[in-house]
Amino acid sequence: MKTGIILMIAYVLLAPFIGGFLEGLDRKISARMQRRVGPPVLQPFYDVKKLLNKQTISVMTAQTFLLITYMVLMVLTGAMFFYGTDILMCFFVMSTAATFLYFASVVTSSPYSSIGAQRELIQMMAYEPAVLLTCVGFYLAAGTFNVSEIASHDMSYILQLPGFFIAFVFILTIKMRKSPFDVSTSHHAHQELIKGITTEMGSKNLAIFQITEWYENVFVMGVVGLFFINSSITSIIGAIAAILVVYFLEVLIDNSSARVKWADMLKISWIVTLFSAGVNLIILMIIR
Amino acid sequence: MANIKKSPWVLHYDGSSCNGCDIEVLACLTPVYDAERLGIINTGDPMQADIFLITGGINSQNEETVRQLYEQMPRPKVVVAVGVCACTGGVFKDCYNIKGGVDTVIPVDVYVPGCAARPQAIIDGLAQGIEIFQERLDEHRAKKKNEKSAKGVSA
Ligand code: SF4
């Protein structure tokens, strides 16, 4: 209980810094993969600082409110997760947060951000099955949805849930807006939808969006860690190593693939989910 | 005061250029020149841009577009005209549809000469633009502060 509270406070306070730092590393590594020097590692923080100092122009005043709700719900998701409550509940709150992002984008009625928002919904359709199956997998293996009980098991669940892990890492590419699945908005310049879902977000609103992304990334990386963590202290090192490897893998995929069409994204992600998580699910049910 | 020099995002607009300058602008982003090391991102969105980089002159069709893009950018903002076409109208100056350089519609802060402007010159122009970008913010801040203190005195 006590560690739960400490972890929760640590998440709320430190997640933006960890998330921003990870993004900085991401941009540096991407640059090196393209044989460029790349921006400094602290670049994401410089960007947010500048955005906060610019004049606020918003097409709809409601947008700021919706974005703040998006951020609050996302912080709540992570806080609940690190506190150690129900993992299913965490993902439900995360989906609610994503819906607010959708609304923040469509209220502007700009065609680019509206199409981006619609694609965001399609992305949700693509990753939700894998996310829900991950919860089911944890339940079948641990007999509980409770994060703190899952984390204090004496064996890492990756051994029982490798298929679920593959499915989850696969949909992380969608969740983290990495190529080939960055259909709703892209970190890279010039996509066909200008900036997709963030087209009408400038200055402070974009900063809020950016910080929320960092919270979100730290949360999903926490879920990756949950596959590896167990009751022994040393497993924390293993979990962190796994998180870094997964993050590097995402950067590598991002830099080595081109964007696919949304229909392909839906097909591929569902097929991967069905095969890896589905097969794992059947095996798990037979063993039990 | 806040240092915003490290994150200038560029909006690149192609006026009536011959595309020579545009290719050089894109060359700035390639591994050889790598403008991203200065934090420069080539964004397509005026709402998120800080530096408005224009190549090519102004004609009667793109005049309105340029003005609109400029107005959609949040303050502080800087305009950089790249290539002689954007500076004065260049070789197209005497064409019936050309109005002249970019400064015929919006205020230009940095003129980068050359036909086509070299990547080194473009990056230098951007670097000068970044200085102006910071100055604008500082000026705005100082003005606001003065207004506030003036109000405090009268109240
Ligand atoms: S300055 Fe020269 S290269 Fe550049 S757009 Fe004009 S004609 Fe083309």
Coordinates of C-alpha atoms and ligand atoms in Angstrom, one line a residue:
Chain A
M1 CA 0.0 0.0 0.0
K2 CA 2.7 2.4 1.0
T3 CA 4.9 1.6 -2.0
G4 CA 1.8 2.1 -4.1
I5 CA 1.3 5.6 -2.9
I6 CA 5.0 6.4 -3.4
L7 CA 5.0 5.0 -6.9
M8 CA 1.8 6.9 -7.7
I9 CA 3.3 10.3 -6.6
A10 CA 6.5 9.5 -8.4
Y11 CA 4.6 8.8 -11.6
V12 CA 2.6 12.1 -11.4
L13 CA 5.7 14.1 -10.7
L14 CA 8.3 12.4 -12.8
A15 CA 6.5 10.9 -15.8
P16 CA 6.7 14.0 -17.9
F17 CA 10.5 14.2 -17.4
I18 CA 11.0 10.5 -18.1
G19 CA 8.7 10.6 -21.1
G20 CA 10.4 13.7 -22.5
F21 CA 13.8 12.3 -21.9
L22 CA 12.8 9.0 -23.7
E23 CA 11.5 11.1 -26.6
G24 CA 14.7 13.0 -26.7
L25 CA 16.7 9.8 -26.9
D26 CA 14.2 8.6 -29.6
R27 CA 15.0 11.6 -31.7
K28 CA 18.7 11.3 -31.2
I29 CA 18.8 7.6 -32.0
S30 CA 16.5 8.2 -35.1
A31 CA 18.9 10.9 -36.3
R32 CA 21.9 8.6 -35.8
M33 CA 20.1 5.8 -37.8
Q34 CA 19.7 8.3 -40.6
R35 CA 23.4 9.3 -40.2
R36 CA 22.6 12.8 -38.9
V37 CA 23.8 14.6 -35.9
G38 CA 20.4 15.1 -34.6
P39 CA 18.9 17.5 -32.0
P40 CA 20.1 17.6 -28.4
V41 CA 18.6 15.0 -26.1
L42 CA 16.7 17.7 -24.2
Q43 CA 15.1 19.0 -27.4
P44 CA 11.5 17.9 -26.5
F45 CA 11.7 20.1 -23.3
Y46 CA 13.0 23.1 -25.4
D47 CA 10.0 22.6 -27.7
V48 CA 7.5 22.5 -24.9
K49 CA 9.1 25.6 -23.3
K50 CA 8.8 27.5 -26.5
L51 CA 5.2 26.4 -27.1
L52 CA 4.3 27.6 -23.6
N53 CA 5.8 31.0 -24.4
K54 CA 3.9 31.6 -27.6
Q55 CA 0.7 33.5 -28.2
T56 CA -2.4 31.3 -27.8
I57 CA -4.6 31.2 -30.8
S58 CA -7.4 28.7 -30.6
V59 CA -10.1 28.1 -33.1
M60 CA -12.5 26.9 -30.4
T61 CA -12.1 27.8 -26.7
A62 CA -13.6 24.4 -25.8
Q63 CA -10.6 22.7 -27.2
T64 CA -8.4 23.7 -24.3
F65 CA -10.9 22.4 -21.8
L66 CA -11.2 19.1 -23.7
L67 CA -7.4 18.7 -23.9
I68 CA -7.0 19.4 -20.2
T69 CA -9.6 16.7 -19.5
Y70 CA -7.6 14.4 -21.8
M71 CA -4.5 15.1 -19.8
V72 CA -6.2 14.7 -16.4
L73 CA -7.7 11.3 -17.4
M74 CA -4.4 10.1 -18.8
V75 CA -2.6 11.1 -15.5
L76 CA -5.3 9.3 -13.6
T77 CA -4.8 6.1 -15.7
G78 CA -1.1 6.0 -14.9
A79 CA -1.7 7.0 -11.3
M80 CA -4.2 4.1 -10.9
F81 CA -1.8 1.7 -12.6
F82 CA 1.2 2.6 -10.4
Y83 CA -0.9 2.6 -7.3
G84 CA -1.7 -1.0 -8.1
T85 CA -5.4 -1.1 -8.7
D86 CA -7.4 -2.9 -11.4
I87 CA -5.6 -3.1 -14.7
L88 CA -8.9 -3.4 -16.6
M89 CA -10.1 -0.2 -15.0
C90 CA -6.8 1.6 -16.1
F91 CA -7.4 0.7 -19.7
F92 CA -11.0 1.8 -19.5
V93 CA -10.0 5.2 -18.3
M94 CA -7.3 5.4 -21.0
S95 CA -10.0 4.8 -23.7
T96 CA -12.1 7.5 -22.2
A97 CA -9.1 9.9 -22.3
A98 CA -8.6 9.0 -26.0
T99 CA -12.2 9.9 -26.7
F100 CA -11.6 13.4 -25.3
L101 CA -8.7 13.8 -27.6
Y102 CA -11.0 12.9 -30.4
F103 CA -13.5 15.6 -29.4
A104 CA -10.7 18.1 -28.9
S105 CA -9.9 17.6 -32.5
V106 CA -13.3 17.5 -34.1
V107 CA -14.7 20.6 -32.3
T108 CA -12.5 22.7 -34.6
S109 CA -14.3 21.3 -37.7
S110 CA -11.2 21.7 -39.7
P111 CA -11.1 19.0 -42.4
Y112 CA -7.6 17.9 -41.7
S113 CA -8.0 17.5 -38.0
S114 CA -11.4 15.9 -38.5
I115 CA -10.0 13.2 -40.8
G116 CA -7.1 12.8 -38.3
A117 CA -9.6 12.3 -35.5
Q118 CA -11.5 9.7 -37.5
R119 CA -8.3 7.9 -38.1
E120 CA -7.6 8.1 -34.3
L121 CA -10.9 6.2 -33.8
I122 CA -9.8 3.6 -36.3
Q123 CA -6.5 3.3 -34.4
M124 CA -8.4 2.7 -31.2
M125 CA -10.4 -0.1 -33.0
A126 CA -7.1 -1.6 -34.1
Y127 CA -5.4 -1.6 -30.6
E128 CA -8.3 -2.2 -28.2
P129 CA -8.7 -6.0 -28.8
A130 CA -5.0 -6.5 -28.0
V131 CA -5.3 -4.3 -24.9
L132 CA -8.3 -6.1 -23.6
L133 CA -6.8 -9.5 -24.3
T134 CA -3.7 -8.5 -22.4
C135 CA -5.9 -7.9 -19.3
V136 CA -7.6 -11.2 -19.9
G137 CA -4.2 -12.9 -20.1
F138 CA -3.1 -11.4 -16.8
Y139 CA -6.4 -12.5 -15.3
L140 CA -6.1 -16.1 -16.5
A141 CA -2.5 -16.3 -15.4
A142 CA -2.7 -14.5 -12.0
G143 CA -6.4 -15.0 -11.2
T144 CA -6.8 -11.3 -10.5
F145 CA -6.8 -8.0 -12.3
N146 CA -5.1 -6.3 -9.5
V147 CA -1.8 -4.8 -10.6
S148 CA 0.0 -5.0 -7.2
E149 CA -0.9 -8.7 -6.9
I150 CA 0.2 -9.4 -10.4
A151 CA 3.5 -7.6 -9.7
S152 CA 4.2 -9.5 -6.5
H153 CA 3.9 -13.0 -8.0
D154 CA 7.1 -15.1 -7.6
M155 CA 7.5 -15.7 -11.3
S156 CA 7.5 -13.2 -14.2
Y157 CA 4.4 -13.6 -16.3
I158 CA 6.3 -13.2 -19.6
L159 CA 6.9 -17.0 -19.3
Q160 CA 3.2 -17.7 -19.4
L161 CA 2.1 -14.8 -21.6
P162 CA 4.7 -14.5 -24.5
G163 CA 1.9 -14.3 -27.1
F164 CA 0.1 -11.6 -25.3
F165 CA 3.4 -9.7 -24.9
I166 CA 4.0 -9.9 -28.7
A167 CA 0.5 -8.6 -29.4
F168 CA 0.9 -5.8 -26.9
V169 CA 4.3 -4.7 -28.2
F170 CA 2.8 -4.8 -31.7
I171 CA 0.0 -2.4 -30.9
L172 CA 2.4 -0.2 -29.0
T173 CA 3.5 1.0 -32.5
I174 CA 0.0 2.3 -33.0
K175 CA -0.3 3.7 -29.5
M176 CA 3.1 5.6 -29.7
R177 CA 2.2 7.0 -33.1
K178 CA 5.2 5.3 -34.8
S179 CA 5.5 4.5 -38.5
P180 CA 4.1 2.3 -40.2
F181 CA 1.0 3.0 -38.1
D182 CA 1.2 6.8 -37.6
V183 CA -2.0 7.4 -39.6
S184 CA -3.7 9.9 -37.4
T185 CA -0.7 12.2 -36.8
S186 CA 3.0 11.8 -37.4
H187 CA 6.1 12.9 -35.5
H188 CA 7.7 13.3 -38.9
A189 CA 7.2 16.3 -41.1
H190 CA 4.8 16.6 -44.0
Q191 CA 2.2 13.9 -43.9
E192 CA -0.8 14.0 -46.2
L193 CA -3.0 15.4 -43.4
I194 CA -0.6 18.3 -42.4
K195 CA -0.4 17.3 -38.7
G196 CA -3.6 15.2 -38.6
I197 CA -5.3 15.2 -35.3
T198 CA -3.1 18.0 -33.9
T199 CA -3.4 20.3 -36.9
E200 CA -5.5 22.9 -35.1
M201 CA -3.5 22.7 -31.9
G202 CA -1.0 25.5 -31.5
S203 CA 1.2 26.9 -28.7
K204 CA -0.2 25.9 -25.2
N205 CA -2.7 23.4 -26.5
L206 CA 0.0 21.5 -28.3
A207 CA 2.2 21.6 -25.2
I208 CA -0.7 20.0 -23.2
F209 CA -1.0 17.3 -25.9
Q210 CA 2.8 16.7 -25.9
I211 CA 3.0 16.4 -22.1
T212 CA 0.0 14.0 -22.1
E213 CA 1.8 11.9 -24.7
W214 CA 4.7 11.6 -22.3
Y215 CA 2.4 10.5 -19.5
E216 CA 0.9 8.0 -21.8
N217 CA 4.2 6.6 -23.0
V218 CA 5.4 6.1 -19.4
F219 CA 2.2 4.3 -18.6
V220 CA 2.3 1.9 -21.5
M221 CA 6.0 1.3 -20.8
G222 CA 4.9 0.4 -17.2
V223 CA 2.6 -2.2 -18.7
V224 CA 5.5 -3.6 -20.6
G225 CA 7.4 -3.8 -17.4
L226 CA 4.5 -5.6 -15.7
F227 CA 5.2 -8.6 -17.9
F228 CA 8.7 -8.9 -16.4
I229 CA 8.3 -7.9 -12.8
N230 CA 8.0 -10.3 -10.0
S231 CA 8.4 -10.4 -6.2
S232 CA 12.2 -10.3 -6.3
I233 CA 14.0 -6.9 -6.3
T234 CA 16.3 -7.9 -9.2
S235 CA 13.4 -8.3 -11.5
I236 CA 13.1 -4.5 -11.6
I237 CA 16.4 -4.3 -13.5
G238 CA 15.1 -6.9 -15.9
A239 CA 11.9 -4.9 -16.4
I240 CA 13.7 -1.7 -17.1
A241 CA 16.0 -3.5 -19.5
A242 CA 13.0 -5.0 -21.3
I243 CA 11.4 -1.5 -21.5
L244 CA 14.5 0.0 -23.1
V245 CA 14.8 -2.9 -25.6
V246 CA 11.1 -2.5 -26.5
Y247 CA 11.5 1.3 -26.9
F248 CA 14.6 0.8 -29.1
L249 CA 12.6 -1.7 -31.2
E250 CA 9.9 0.9 -31.7
V251 CA 12.4 3.5 -32.9
L252 CA 13.9 0.9 -35.3
I253 CA 10.5 0.0 -36.7
D254 CA 9.7 3.7 -37.0
N255 CA 12.8 4.4 -39.1
S256 CA 12.7 1.3 -41.3
S257 CA 9.1 1.3 -42.5
A258 CA 6.7 3.5 -44.5
R259 CA 3.2 4.4 -43.4
V260 CA 0.5 1.9 -44.4
K261 CA -3.1 2.6 -45.2
W262 CA -5.6 2.5 -42.3
A263 CA -7.4 -0.6 -43.6
D264 CA -4.1 -2.5 -43.7
M265 CA -3.3 -1.3 -40.2
L266 CA -6.6 -2.7 -39.0
K267 CA -6.1 -6.0 -40.8
I268 CA -2.5 -6.5 -39.7
S269 CA -3.0 -5.6 -36.1
W270 CA -6.1 -7.8 -35.7
I271 CA -4.4 -10.7 -37.4
V272 CA -1.3 -10.4 -35.1
T273 CA -3.5 -10.0 -32.1
L274 CA -5.7 -13.0 -33.0
F275 CA -2.7 -15.3 -33.7
S276 CA -0.3 -14.5 -31.0
A277 CA -2.6 -13.6 -28.2
G278 CA -5.4 -16.0 -29.3
V279 CA -3.1 -19.0 -29.5
N280 CA -1.5 -18.1 -26.2
L281 CA -5.0 -17.8 -24.7
I282 CA -6.0 -21.3 -25.9
I283 CA -2.8 -22.8 -24.5
L284 CA -3.3 -21.1 -21.2
M285 CA -6.8 -22.3 -20.9
I286 CA -5.7 -25.9 -21.7
I287 CA -2.9 -25.9 -19.1
R288 CA -5.1 -24.6 -16.3
Chain B
M1 CA 13.6 35.7 -19.8
A2 CA 12.6 32.5 -21.4
N3 CA 15.1 31.2 -24.0
I4 CA 13.1 30.0 -27.0
K5 CA 16.0 30.0 -29.4
K6 CA 16.4 26.3 -29.3
S7 CA 13.2 25.3 -31.0
P8 CA 12.4 27.2 -34.1
W9 CA 9.8 25.4 -36.2
V10 CA 9.7 26.4 -39.9
L11 CA 6.8 26.7 -42.2
H12 CA 8.0 26.4 -45.8
Y13 CA 5.8 28.0 -48.4
D14 CA 6.6 27.8 -52.1
G15 CA 5.4 31.0 -53.9
S16 CA 6.0 31.3 -57.6
S17 CA 9.5 29.9 -57.4
C18 CA 11.1 27.7 -60.1
N19 CA 11.6 25.0 -57.4
G20 CA 15.3 25.5 -57.4
C21 CA 15.3 27.2 -54.0
D22 CA 12.8 24.6 -52.6
I23 CA 15.2 21.8 -53.4
E24 CA 17.9 23.7 -51.5
V25 CA 15.6 24.2 -48.5
L26 CA 15.0 20.5 -48.4
A27 CA 18.7 19.9 -48.7
C28 CA 19.1 21.7 -45.4
L29 CA 17.3 18.8 -43.7
T30 CA 19.4 16.1 -45.3
P31 CA 22.2 14.4 -43.3
V32 CA 24.9 16.7 -44.9
Y33 CA 23.5 19.9 -43.4
D34 CA 21.0 18.5 -40.8
A35 CA 19.2 21.6 -39.7
E36 CA 17.4 19.6 -37.0
R37 CA 20.5 19.8 -34.9
L38 CA 19.5 23.4 -34.3
G39 CA 16.0 22.2 -33.3
I40 CA 14.6 23.2 -36.6
I41 CA 11.5 21.2 -37.6
N42 CA 9.9 21.6 -41.0
T43 CA 6.3 21.6 -40.1
G44 CA 3.4 22.0 -42.5
D45 CA 1.1 23.7 -40.0
P46 CA 1.0 27.5 -39.6
M47 CA -0.5 27.2 -36.1
Q48 CA 2.6 25.4 -34.9
A49 CA 5.2 27.4 -36.9
D50 CA 7.6 30.1 -35.7
I51 CA 9.6 31.0 -38.8
F52 CA 7.8 31.5 -42.1
L53 CA 10.2 30.6 -44.9
I54 CA 9.1 31.7 -48.4
T55 CA 10.7 30.9 -51.7
G56 CA 9.7 32.5 -54.9
G57 CA 7.9 35.8 -55.6
I58 CA 4.4 36.9 -55.0
N59 CA 1.8 36.7 -57.8
S60 CA -1.9 37.8 -57.7
Q61 CA -3.0 34.2 -56.9
N62 CA -0.8 33.4 -53.9
E63 CA -0.9 36.9 -52.4
E64 CA -4.0 36.1 -50.3
T65 CA -2.6 32.7 -49.2
V66 CA 0.7 34.2 -48.0
R67 CA -1.1 36.8 -46.0
Q68 CA -3.4 34.2 -44.5
L69 CA -0.6 31.9 -43.5
Y70 CA 1.2 34.8 -41.9
E71 CA -1.9 35.7 -39.9
Q72 CA -2.5 32.2 -38.7
M73 CA 0.9 32.0 -37.1
P74 CA 1.0 32.8 -33.4
R75 CA 3.3 35.6 -32.1
P76 CA 6.3 35.8 -32.0
K77 CA 6.9 35.1 -35.6
V78 CA 9.7 35.8 -38.1
V79 CA 9.6 35.8 -42.0
V80 CA 12.6 34.7 -44.0
A81 CA 12.6 35.2 -47.7
V82 CA 14.9 32.7 -49.5
G83 CA 16.2 33.4 -53.0
V84 CA 16.3 36.5 -55.1
C85 CA 12.7 35.8 -56.3
A86 CA 11.4 36.0 -52.8
C87 CA 13.6 39.1 -52.1
T88 CA 12.7 41.2 -55.2
G89 CA 10.9 39.1 -57.7
G90 CA 14.1 38.0 -59.4
V91 CA 14.1 36.8 -63.0
F92 CA 10.4 36.8 -62.9
K93 CA 10.1 40.4 -61.9
D94 CA 8.8 41.7 -65.2
C95 CA 6.2 39.0 -65.7
Y96 CA 2.7 40.3 -66.0
N97 CA 1.4 38.4 -63.0
I98 CA 4.3 39.0 -60.5
K99 CA 3.9 41.7 -57.9
G100 CA 7.4 41.5 -56.6
G101 CA 9.2 40.1 -53.5
V102 CA 7.5 38.8 -50.4
D103 CA 7.7 42.2 -48.7
T104 CA 5.0 43.5 -51.0
V105 CA 2.5 41.6 -48.8
I106 CA 4.0 40.9 -45.4
P107 CA 7.0 42.3 -43.5
V108 CA 10.2 40.4 -44.2
D109 CA 12.9 40.1 -41.5
V110 CA 15.7 38.3 -43.2
Y111 CA 16.6 38.3 -46.9
V112 CA 18.6 35.4 -48.2
P113 CA 20.1 36.2 -51.6
G114 CA 21.2 33.7 -54.2
C115 CA 19.7 31.9 -57.3
A116 CA 19.4 29.3 -56.0
A117 CA 20.3 30.2 -52.4
R118 CA 22.8 27.8 -51.0
P119 CA 22.0 25.6 -48.1
Q120 CA 24.7 27.3 -46.0
A121 CA 23.1 30.6 -46.8
I122 CA 19.7 29.4 -45.9
I123 CA 20.8 28.0 -42.6
D124 CA 22.6 31.3 -41.9
G125 CA 19.4 33.2 -42.7
L126 CA 17.5 30.9 -40.3
A127 CA 20.1 31.4 -37.6
Q128 CA 19.6 35.2 -37.9
G129 CA 15.9 34.7 -37.9
I130 CA 16.2 32.8 -34.7
E131 CA 17.9 35.8 -33.0
I132 CA 15.0 38.0 -34.1
F133 CA 12.5 35.4 -32.9
Q134 CA 14.0 35.7 -29.4
E135 CA 14.1 39.5 -29.5
R136 CA 10.5 39.7 -30.4
L137 CA 9.5 37.6 -27.4
D138 CA 11.7 39.7 -25.1
E139 CA 10.3 43.0 -26.5
H140 CA 6.8 41.7 -26.0
R141 CA 7.5 40.7 -22.5
A142 CA 9.1 44.0 -21.6
K143 CA 6.2 45.9 -23.1
K144 CA 3.7 43.9 -21.1
K145 CA 5.7 44.4 -17.9
N146 CA 5.8 48.1 -18.4
E147 CA 2.1 48.3 -19.0
K148 CA 1.5 46.3 -15.8
S149 CA 3.7 48.5 -13.7
A150 CA 2.2 51.7 -15.3
K151 CA -1.2 50.3 -14.2
G152 CA 0.0 49.6 -10.7
V153 CA 1.2 53.2 -10.4
S154 CA -2.1 54.7 -11.5
A155 CA -4.2 52.4 -9.4
Ligands
SF4_1 S1 15.9 32.5 -56.8 FE1 16.5 31.4 -58.6 S2 16.4 29.2 -57.9 FE2 15.3 30.4 -56.4 S3 13.2 30.3 -57.0 FE3 14.1 32.2 -58.0 S4 14.7 31.5 -60.0 FE4 14.4 29.7 -58.8

